[in-house]
Amino acid sequence: MGSASGWHEARAMLIEVIYDPGCPWCFIGKRQLERALATRPQAQAQVRWWPFLLNPDMPAEGVERSTYLMRKFGSQARISRVFGAIADFAEAVGIEFAFDRIQRTPNTLNAHRLVRFAEMRGSASAAVEALFHHHFIRGSDIGEVGELIRIGAELGFPPEEVRLHLQSERDVTDVYAANARAHRLGINGVPTFLFERTYVISGAQEPQVLSRMLDIARERAFAG
């Protein structure tokens, strides 16, 4: 197995993160990947964000959150258990979820489109982070175009450019195609991490697990 000191590649390793910005485990998974990469300070990594739609049939305006959760989990007791466990896990990676602030479960199509807009400007990871922060900590509705324009402005994007992009049909087909491709590859849950288009692991894995995947991918992909 390669060691941290063995990272001297001429090109960056491609890490694709299949995610949905409305998924709390994806926020945790982003932190876990960051911690894994920190254990490989010599690593050159190119992180790309691959859209996945957890709720592809969600109405464009989203659904009132308590209604959505009751339909999904069936009882308030189960909702409390599930989100209590997520919050406890998140605290260990420095995230303080504020689930009680979230009023609507969003349709995340336009949030994905904002990330693609940001990717063309070299800021995809910053956009993903901002979406997670606004939704899970501030309780913002990241399915609402006005909120996405405000998030874009915080990232330094001209509001009018973001508005025109989101009010057009640009990237809509691409997001749906990426979601379909994930399902064709057998990816049914997020986060999922794909290293060098070959090595796949799902779930908000511990950093040491992701570090091992980094080493495996490096050893095989850059051998010789």
PDB file of C-alpha atoms in Angstrom:
ATOM      1  CA  MET A   1       0.000   0.000   0.000  1.00  0.00           C
ATOM      2  CA  GLY A   2       1.295   3.430  -0.906  1.00  0.00           C
ATOM      3  CA  SER A   3       2.256   5.781   1.904  1.00  0.00           C
ATOM      4  CA  ALA A   4       1.521   9.450   2.309  1.00  0.00           C
ATOM      5  CA  SER A   5       5.139  10.242   1.399  1.00  0.00           C
ATOM      6  CA  GLY A   6       4.774   8.504  -1.946  1.00  0.00           C
ATOM      7  CA  TRP A   7       2.519  11.101  -3.558  1.00  0.00           C
ATOM      8  CA  HIS A   8       4.529  12.659  -6.375  1.00  0.00           C
ATOM      9  CA  GLU A   9       2.212  12.375  -9.371  1.00  0.00           C
ATOM     10  CA  ALA A  10       2.486  14.733 -12.325  1.00  0.00           C
ATOM     11  CA  ARG A  11      -1.288  15.080 -12.581  1.00  0.00           C
ATOM     12  CA  ALA A  12      -4.124  15.379 -10.131  1.00  0.00           C
ATOM     13  CA  MET A  13      -6.151  12.347  -9.085  1.00  0.00           C
ATOM     14  CA  LEU A  14      -9.780  12.651 -10.076  1.00  0.00           C
ATOM     15  CA  ILE A  15     -12.253  12.242  -7.220  1.00  0.00           C
ATOM     16  CA  GLU A  16     -15.906  12.460  -8.181  1.00  0.00           C
ATOM     17  CA  VAL A  17     -18.388  12.968  -5.364  1.00  0.00           C
ATOM     18  CA  ILE A  18     -21.940  11.900  -6.183  1.00  0.00           C
ATOM     19  CA  TYR A  19     -24.108  14.050  -3.936  1.00  0.00           C
ATOM     20  CA  ASP A  20     -27.362  15.898  -3.350  1.00  0.00           C
ATOM     21  CA  PRO A  21     -27.180  19.287  -1.569  1.00  0.00           C
ATOM     22  CA  GLY A  22     -30.310  18.377   0.377  1.00  0.00           C
ATOM     23  CA  CYS A  23     -28.628  15.303   1.911  1.00  0.00           C
ATOM     24  CA  PRO A  24     -27.153  15.767   5.418  1.00  0.00           C
ATOM     25  CA  TRP A  25     -24.909  12.723   5.013  1.00  0.00           C
ATOM     26  CA  CYS A  26     -23.387  14.375   1.940  1.00  0.00           C
ATOM     27  CA  PHE A  27     -22.385  17.374   4.080  1.00  0.00           C
ATOM     28  CA  ILE A  28     -20.758  14.982   6.536  1.00  0.00           C
ATOM     29  CA  GLY A  29     -19.141  13.077   3.660  1.00  0.00           C
ATOM     30  CA  LYS A  30     -17.599  16.295   2.332  1.00  0.00           C
ATOM     31  CA  ARG A  31     -15.990  16.896   5.713  1.00  0.00           C
ATOM     32  CA  GLN A  32     -14.723  13.303   5.856  1.00  0.00           C
ATOM     33  CA  LEU A  33     -13.134  13.625   2.420  1.00  0.00           C
ATOM     34  CA  GLU A  34     -11.470  16.884   3.444  1.00  0.00           C
ATOM     35  CA  ARG A  35     -10.054  15.171   6.525  1.00  0.00           C
ATOM     36  CA  ALA A  36      -8.818  12.255   4.412  1.00  0.00           C
ATOM     37  CA  LEU A  37      -7.100  14.585   1.959  1.00  0.00           C
ATOM     38  CA  ALA A  38      -5.464  16.399   4.877  1.00  0.00           C
ATOM     39  CA  THR A  39      -3.714  13.129   5.753  1.00  0.00           C
ATOM     40  CA  ARG A  40      -2.190  13.126   2.257  1.00  0.00           C
ATOM     41  CA  PRO A  41      -0.799  16.672   2.066  1.00  0.00           C
ATOM     42  CA  GLN A  42       1.319  15.809  -0.987  1.00  0.00           C
ATOM     43  CA  ALA A  43      -1.708  14.543  -2.913  1.00  0.00           C
ATOM     44  CA  GLN A  44      -2.882  16.389  -5.978  1.00  0.00           C
ATOM     45  CA  ALA A  45      -6.637  15.910  -6.086  1.00  0.00           C
ATOM     46  CA  GLN A  46      -9.258  17.261  -8.457  1.00  0.00           C
ATOM     47  CA  VAL A  47     -12.652  17.011  -6.770  1.00  0.00           C
ATOM     48  CA  ARG A  48     -15.659  17.127  -9.080  1.00  0.00           C
ATOM     49  CA  TRP A  49     -19.284  17.188  -7.979  1.00  0.00           C
ATOM     50  CA  TRP A  50     -21.639  14.766  -9.708  1.00  0.00           C
ATOM     51  CA  PRO A  51     -25.362  15.559  -9.393  1.00  0.00           C
ATOM     52  CA  PHE A  52     -27.742  13.053  -7.840  1.00  0.00           C
ATOM     53  CA  LEU A  53     -31.430  13.700  -7.203  1.00  0.00           C
ATOM     54  CA  LEU A  54     -32.658  12.057  -4.018  1.00  0.00           C
ATOM     55  CA  ASN A  55     -36.170  13.303  -4.756  1.00  0.00           C
ATOM     56  CA  PRO A  56     -36.425  13.501  -8.561  1.00  0.00           C
ATOM     57  CA  ASP A  57     -40.212  13.864  -8.455  1.00  0.00           C
ATOM     58  CA  MET A  58     -40.212  16.648  -5.891  1.00  0.00           C
ATOM     59  CA  PRO A  59     -42.466  19.581  -6.898  1.00  0.00           C
ATOM     60  CA  ALA A  60     -40.497  22.605  -8.059  1.00  0.00           C
ATOM     61  CA  GLU A  61     -41.567  24.546  -4.954  1.00  0.00           C
ATOM     62  CA  GLY A  62     -40.554  21.718  -2.617  1.00  0.00           C
ATOM     63  CA  VAL A  63     -42.686  20.271   0.186  1.00  0.00           C
ATOM     64  CA  GLU A  64     -43.366  21.491   3.700  1.00  0.00           C
ATOM     65  CA  ARG A  65     -40.722  19.686   5.716  1.00  0.00           C
ATOM     66  CA  SER A  66     -42.805  18.164   8.489  1.00  0.00           C
ATOM     67  CA  THR A  67     -45.196  16.736   5.895  1.00  0.00           C
ATOM     68  CA  TYR A  68     -42.309  15.289   3.896  1.00  0.00           C
ATOM     69  CA  LEU A  69     -40.656  13.716   6.926  1.00  0.00           C
ATOM     70  CA  MET A  70     -43.870  12.195   8.221  1.00  0.00           C
ATOM     71  CA  ARG A  71     -44.513  10.607   4.833  1.00  0.00           C
ATOM     72  CA  LYS A  72     -40.955   9.300   4.679  1.00  0.00           C
ATOM     73  CA  PHE A  73     -40.505   8.033   8.237  1.00  0.00           C
ATOM     74  CA  GLY A  74     -44.040   7.452   9.457  1.00  0.00           C
ATOM     75  CA  SER A  75     -43.796   8.790  13.011  1.00  0.00           C
ATOM     76  CA  GLN A  76     -42.346  11.663  14.986  1.00  0.00           C
ATOM     77  CA  ALA A  77     -40.440   9.191  17.183  1.00  0.00           C
ATOM     78  CA  ARG A  78     -38.635   7.738  14.198  1.00  0.00           C
ATOM     79  CA  ILE A  79     -37.898  11.192  12.785  1.00  0.00           C
ATOM     80  CA  SER A  80     -36.355  12.209  16.111  1.00  0.00           C
ATOM     81  CA  ARG A  81     -34.222   9.050  16.272  1.00  0.00           C
ATOM     82  CA  VAL A  82     -32.938   9.396  12.715  1.00  0.00           C
ATOM     83  CA  PHE A  83     -32.050  13.068  12.887  1.00  0.00           C
ATOM     84  CA  GLY A  84     -30.728  12.818  16.418  1.00  0.00           C
ATOM     85  CA  ALA A  85     -28.271  10.170  15.210  1.00  0.00           C
ATOM     86  CA  ILE A  86     -27.251  12.310  12.235  1.00  0.00           C
ATOM     87  CA  ALA A  87     -26.701  15.348  14.469  1.00  0.00           C
ATOM     88  CA  ASP A  88     -24.589  13.340  16.912  1.00  0.00           C
ATOM     89  CA  PHE A  89     -22.423  11.989  14.097  1.00  0.00           C
ATOM     90  CA  ALA A  90     -22.074  15.450  12.558  1.00  0.00           C
ATOM     91  CA  GLU A  91     -20.818  17.013  15.787  1.00  0.00           C
ATOM     92  CA  ALA A  92     -17.782  14.743  15.594  1.00  0.00           C
ATOM     93  CA  VAL A  93     -16.781  16.373  12.299  1.00  0.00           C
ATOM     94  CA  GLY A  94     -17.553  19.928  13.412  1.00  0.00           C
ATOM     95  CA  ILE A  95     -21.002  20.419  11.891  1.00  0.00           C
ATOM     96  CA  GLU A  96     -23.856  21.693  14.046  1.00  0.00           C
ATOM     97  CA  PHE A  97     -27.014  20.914  12.122  1.00  0.00           C
ATOM     98  CA  ALA A  98     -30.025  23.131  12.778  1.00  0.00           C
ATOM     99  CA  PHE A  99     -32.726  20.856  11.412  1.00  0.00           C
ATOM    100  CA  ASP A 100     -35.403  22.752  13.315  1.00  0.00           C
ATOM    101  CA  ARG A 101     -34.780  25.826  11.135  1.00  0.00           C
ATOM    102  CA  ILE A 102     -35.589  24.009   7.889  1.00  0.00           C
ATOM    103  CA  GLN A 103     -39.144  24.763   6.816  1.00  0.00           C
ATOM    104  CA  ARG A 104     -39.212  23.114   3.389  1.00  0.00           C
ATOM    105  CA  THR A 105     -37.634  20.061   1.793  1.00  0.00           C
ATOM    106  CA  PRO A 106     -36.401  21.522  -1.496  1.00  0.00           C
ATOM    107  CA  ASN A 107     -36.324  20.410  -5.072  1.00  0.00           C
ATOM    108  CA  THR A 108     -32.528  20.506  -5.564  1.00  0.00           C
ATOM    109  CA  LEU A 109     -32.384  20.730  -9.365  1.00  0.00           C
ATOM    110  CA  ASN A 110     -31.558  24.444  -9.351  1.00  0.00           C
ATOM    111  CA  ALA A 111     -29.069  24.031  -6.504  1.00  0.00           C
ATOM    112  CA  HIS A 112     -27.200  21.523  -8.682  1.00  0.00           C
ATOM    113  CA  ARG A 113     -27.367  24.011 -11.540  1.00  0.00           C
ATOM    114  CA  LEU A 114     -25.807  26.686  -9.331  1.00  0.00           C
ATOM    115  CA  VAL A 115     -22.914  24.331  -8.635  1.00  0.00           C
ATOM    116  CA  ARG A 116     -22.448  23.742 -12.359  1.00  0.00           C
ATOM    117  CA  PHE A 117     -22.513  27.512 -12.902  1.00  0.00           C
ATOM    118  CA  ALA A 118     -19.842  27.803 -10.197  1.00  0.00           C
ATOM    119  CA  GLU A 119     -17.788  24.960 -11.679  1.00  0.00           C
ATOM    120  CA  MET A 120     -17.322  26.941 -14.889  1.00  0.00           C
ATOM    121  CA  ARG A 121     -15.776  29.652 -12.709  1.00  0.00           C
ATOM    122  CA  GLY A 122     -13.559  27.357 -10.645  1.00  0.00           C
ATOM    123  CA  SER A 123     -15.712  27.549  -7.512  1.00  0.00           C
ATOM    124  CA  ALA A 124     -17.739  24.332  -7.440  1.00  0.00           C
ATOM    125  CA  SER A 125     -16.553  23.123  -4.030  1.00  0.00           C
ATOM    126  CA  ALA A 126     -17.187  26.556  -2.510  1.00  0.00           C
ATOM    127  CA  ALA A 127     -20.712  26.507  -3.952  1.00  0.00           C
ATOM    128  CA  VAL A 128     -21.405  23.036  -2.542  1.00  0.00           C
ATOM    129  CA  GLU A 129     -20.172  24.161   0.869  1.00  0.00           C
ATOM    130  CA  ALA A 130     -22.334  27.280   0.725  1.00  0.00           C
ATOM    131  CA  LEU A 131     -25.443  25.273  -0.189  1.00  0.00           C
ATOM    132  CA  PHE A 132     -24.885  22.857   2.689  1.00  0.00           C
ATOM    133  CA  HIS A 133     -24.271  25.700   5.118  1.00  0.00           C
ATOM    134  CA  HIS A 134     -27.310  27.708   4.063  1.00  0.00           C
ATOM    135  CA  HIS A 135     -29.659  24.739   4.082  1.00  0.00           C
ATOM    136  CA  PHE A 136     -28.566  22.772   7.124  1.00  0.00           C
ATOM    137  CA  ILE A 137     -27.295  25.531   9.403  1.00  0.00           C
ATOM    138  CA  ARG A 138     -29.308  28.593   8.388  1.00  0.00           C
ATOM    139  CA  GLY A 139     -32.412  26.680   7.328  1.00  0.00           C
ATOM    140  CA  SER A 140     -32.568  28.358   3.905  1.00  0.00           C
ATOM    141  CA  ASP A 141     -34.743  27.029   1.105  1.00  0.00           C
ATOM    142  CA  ILE A 142     -32.098  26.091  -1.492  1.00  0.00           C
ATOM    143  CA  GLY A 143     -34.806  25.258  -3.997  1.00  0.00           C
ATOM    144  CA  GLU A 144     -35.888  28.900  -4.193  1.00  0.00           C
ATOM    145  CA  VAL A 145     -34.259  30.886  -7.010  1.00  0.00           C
ATOM    146  CA  GLY A 146     -34.006  34.104  -5.003  1.00  0.00           C
ATOM    147  CA  GLU A 147     -32.100  32.300  -2.250  1.00  0.00           C
ATOM    148  CA  LEU A 148     -29.759  30.724  -4.804  1.00  0.00           C
ATOM    149  CA  ILE A 149     -29.074  34.155  -6.301  1.00  0.00           C
ATOM    150  CA  ARG A 150     -28.164  35.415  -2.806  1.00  0.00           C
ATOM    151  CA  ILE A 151     -25.867  32.438  -2.251  1.00  0.00           C
ATOM    152  CA  GLY A 152     -24.253  33.082  -5.626  1.00  0.00           C
ATOM    153  CA  ALA A 153     -23.693  36.723  -4.685  1.00  0.00           C
ATOM    154  CA  GLU A 154     -21.935  35.637  -1.489  1.00  0.00           C
ATOM    155  CA  LEU A 155     -19.636  33.563  -3.706  1.00  0.00           C
ATOM    156  CA  GLY A 156     -18.859  36.633  -5.784  1.00  0.00           C
ATOM    157  CA  PHE A 157     -21.094  35.904  -8.790  1.00  0.00           C
ATOM    158  CA  PRO A 158     -23.033  38.767 -10.400  1.00  0.00           C
ATOM    159  CA  PRO A 159     -26.662  38.286  -9.299  1.00  0.00           C
ATOM    160  CA  GLU A 160     -28.039  39.021 -12.760  1.00  0.00           C
ATOM    161  CA  GLU A 161     -25.851  36.318 -14.326  1.00  0.00           C
ATOM    162  CA  VAL A 162     -27.026  33.764 -11.782  1.00  0.00           C
ATOM    163  CA  ARG A 163     -30.649  34.799 -12.269  1.00  0.00           C
ATOM    164  CA  LEU A 164     -30.443  34.481 -16.061  1.00  0.00           C
ATOM    165  CA  HIS A 165     -28.740  31.107 -15.753  1.00  0.00           C
ATOM    166  CA  LEU A 166     -31.332  29.693 -13.371  1.00  0.00           C
ATOM    167  CA  GLN A 167     -34.269  31.104 -15.302  1.00  0.00           C
ATOM    168  CA  SER A 168     -32.987  29.483 -18.495  1.00  0.00           C
ATOM    169  CA  GLU A 169     -32.917  25.774 -19.289  1.00  0.00           C
ATOM    170  CA  ARG A 170     -29.124  25.561 -19.177  1.00  0.00           C
ATOM    171  CA  ASP A 171     -27.749  22.486 -17.396  1.00  0.00           C
ATOM    172  CA  VAL A 172     -31.196  21.017 -16.731  1.00  0.00           C
ATOM    173  CA  THR A 173     -30.673  18.130 -19.155  1.00  0.00           C
ATOM    174  CA  ASP A 174     -27.124  17.613 -17.866  1.00  0.00           C
ATOM    175  CA  VAL A 175     -28.256  17.278 -14.254  1.00  0.00           C
ATOM    176  CA  TYR A 176     -30.927  14.738 -15.167  1.00  0.00           C
ATOM    177  CA  ALA A 177     -28.422  12.854 -17.345  1.00  0.00           C
ATOM    178  CA  ALA A 178     -25.877  12.717 -14.512  1.00  0.00           C
ATOM    179  CA  ASN A 179     -28.538  11.396 -12.151  1.00  0.00           C
ATOM    180  CA  ALA A 180     -29.547   8.726 -14.670  1.00  0.00           C
ATOM    181  CA  ARG A 181     -25.921   7.750 -15.249  1.00  0.00           C
ATOM    182  CA  ALA A 182     -25.418   7.247 -11.518  1.00  0.00           C
ATOM    183  CA  HIS A 183     -28.374   4.884 -11.387  1.00  0.00           C
ATOM    184  CA  ARG A 184     -27.110   2.971 -14.441  1.00  0.00           C
ATOM    185  CA  LEU A 185     -23.837   2.425 -12.578  1.00  0.00           C
ATOM    186  CA  GLY A 186     -25.771   1.000  -9.614  1.00  0.00           C
ATOM    187  CA  ILE A 187     -25.404   4.079  -7.433  1.00  0.00           C
ATOM    188  CA  ASN A 188     -28.611   4.392  -5.443  1.00  0.00           C
ATOM    189  CA  GLY A 189     -27.483   6.411  -2.434  1.00  0.00           C
ATOM    190  CA  VAL A 190     -25.283   9.348  -1.576  1.00  0.00           C
ATOM    191  CA  PRO A 191     -22.650  10.342  -0.839  1.00  0.00           C
ATOM    192  CA  THR A 192     -20.717   8.056  -3.137  1.00  0.00           C
ATOM    193  CA  PHE A 193     -17.051   8.608  -3.953  1.00  0.00           C
ATOM    194  CA  LEU A 194     -15.535   7.542  -7.278  1.00  0.00           C
ATOM    195  CA  PHE A 195     -11.749   7.553  -7.503  1.00  0.00           C
ATOM    196  CA  GLU A 196     -10.164   7.717 -10.944  1.00  0.00           C
ATOM    197  CA  ARG A 197     -13.457   6.555 -12.488  1.00  0.00           C
ATOM    198  CA  THR A 198     -12.675   3.052 -11.164  1.00  0.00           C
ATOM    199  CA  TYR A 199     -12.816   2.688  -7.383  1.00  0.00           C
ATOM    200  CA  VAL A 200     -16.166   3.321  -5.712  1.00  0.00           C
ATOM    201  CA  ILE A 201     -17.213   3.583  -2.093  1.00  0.00           C
ATOM    202  CA  SER A 202     -20.532   4.805  -0.692  1.00  0.00           C
ATOM    203  CA  GLY A 203     -21.510   6.458   2.551  1.00  0.00           C
ATOM    204  CA  ALA A 204     -20.005   9.121   4.825  1.00  0.00           C
ATOM    205  CA  GLN A 205     -16.987   6.942   5.479  1.00  0.00           C
ATOM    206  CA  GLU A 206     -14.386   7.594   8.154  1.00  0.00           C
ATOM    207  CA  PRO A 207     -11.327   9.535   6.907  1.00  0.00           C
ATOM    208  CA  GLN A 208      -9.028   6.524   7.291  1.00  0.00           C
ATOM    209  CA  VAL A 209     -11.267   4.514   4.959  1.00  0.00           C
ATOM    210  CA  LEU A 210     -11.212   7.254   2.339  1.00  0.00           C
ATOM    211  CA  SER A 211      -7.447   7.636   2.802  1.00  0.00           C
ATOM    212  CA  ARG A 212      -7.039   3.947   2.049  1.00  0.00           C
ATOM    213  CA  MET A 213      -9.121   4.358  -1.093  1.00  0.00           C
ATOM    214  CA  LEU A 214      -6.901   7.270  -2.111  1.00  0.00           C
ATOM    215  CA  ASP A 215      -3.846   5.068  -1.702  1.00  0.00           C
ATOM    216  CA  ILE A 216      -5.371   2.179  -3.638  1.00  0.00           C
ATOM    217  CA  ALA A 217      -6.401   4.423  -6.498  1.00  0.00           C
ATOM    218  CA  ARG A 218      -2.989   6.093  -6.563  1.00  0.00           C
ATOM    219  CA  GLU A 219      -1.110   2.796  -6.486  1.00  0.00           C
ATOM    220  CA  ARG A 220      -3.114   1.289  -9.357  1.00  0.00           C
ATOM    221  CA  ALA A 221      -3.733   4.378 -11.478  1.00  0.00           C
ATOM    222  CA  PHE A 222      -0.228   5.839 -11.337  1.00  0.00           C
ATOM    223  CA  ALA A 223       1.810   2.610 -11.285  1.00  0.00           C
ATOM    224  CA  GLY A 224       4.710   2.664 -13.652  1.00  0.00           C
TER     225      GLY A 224
END
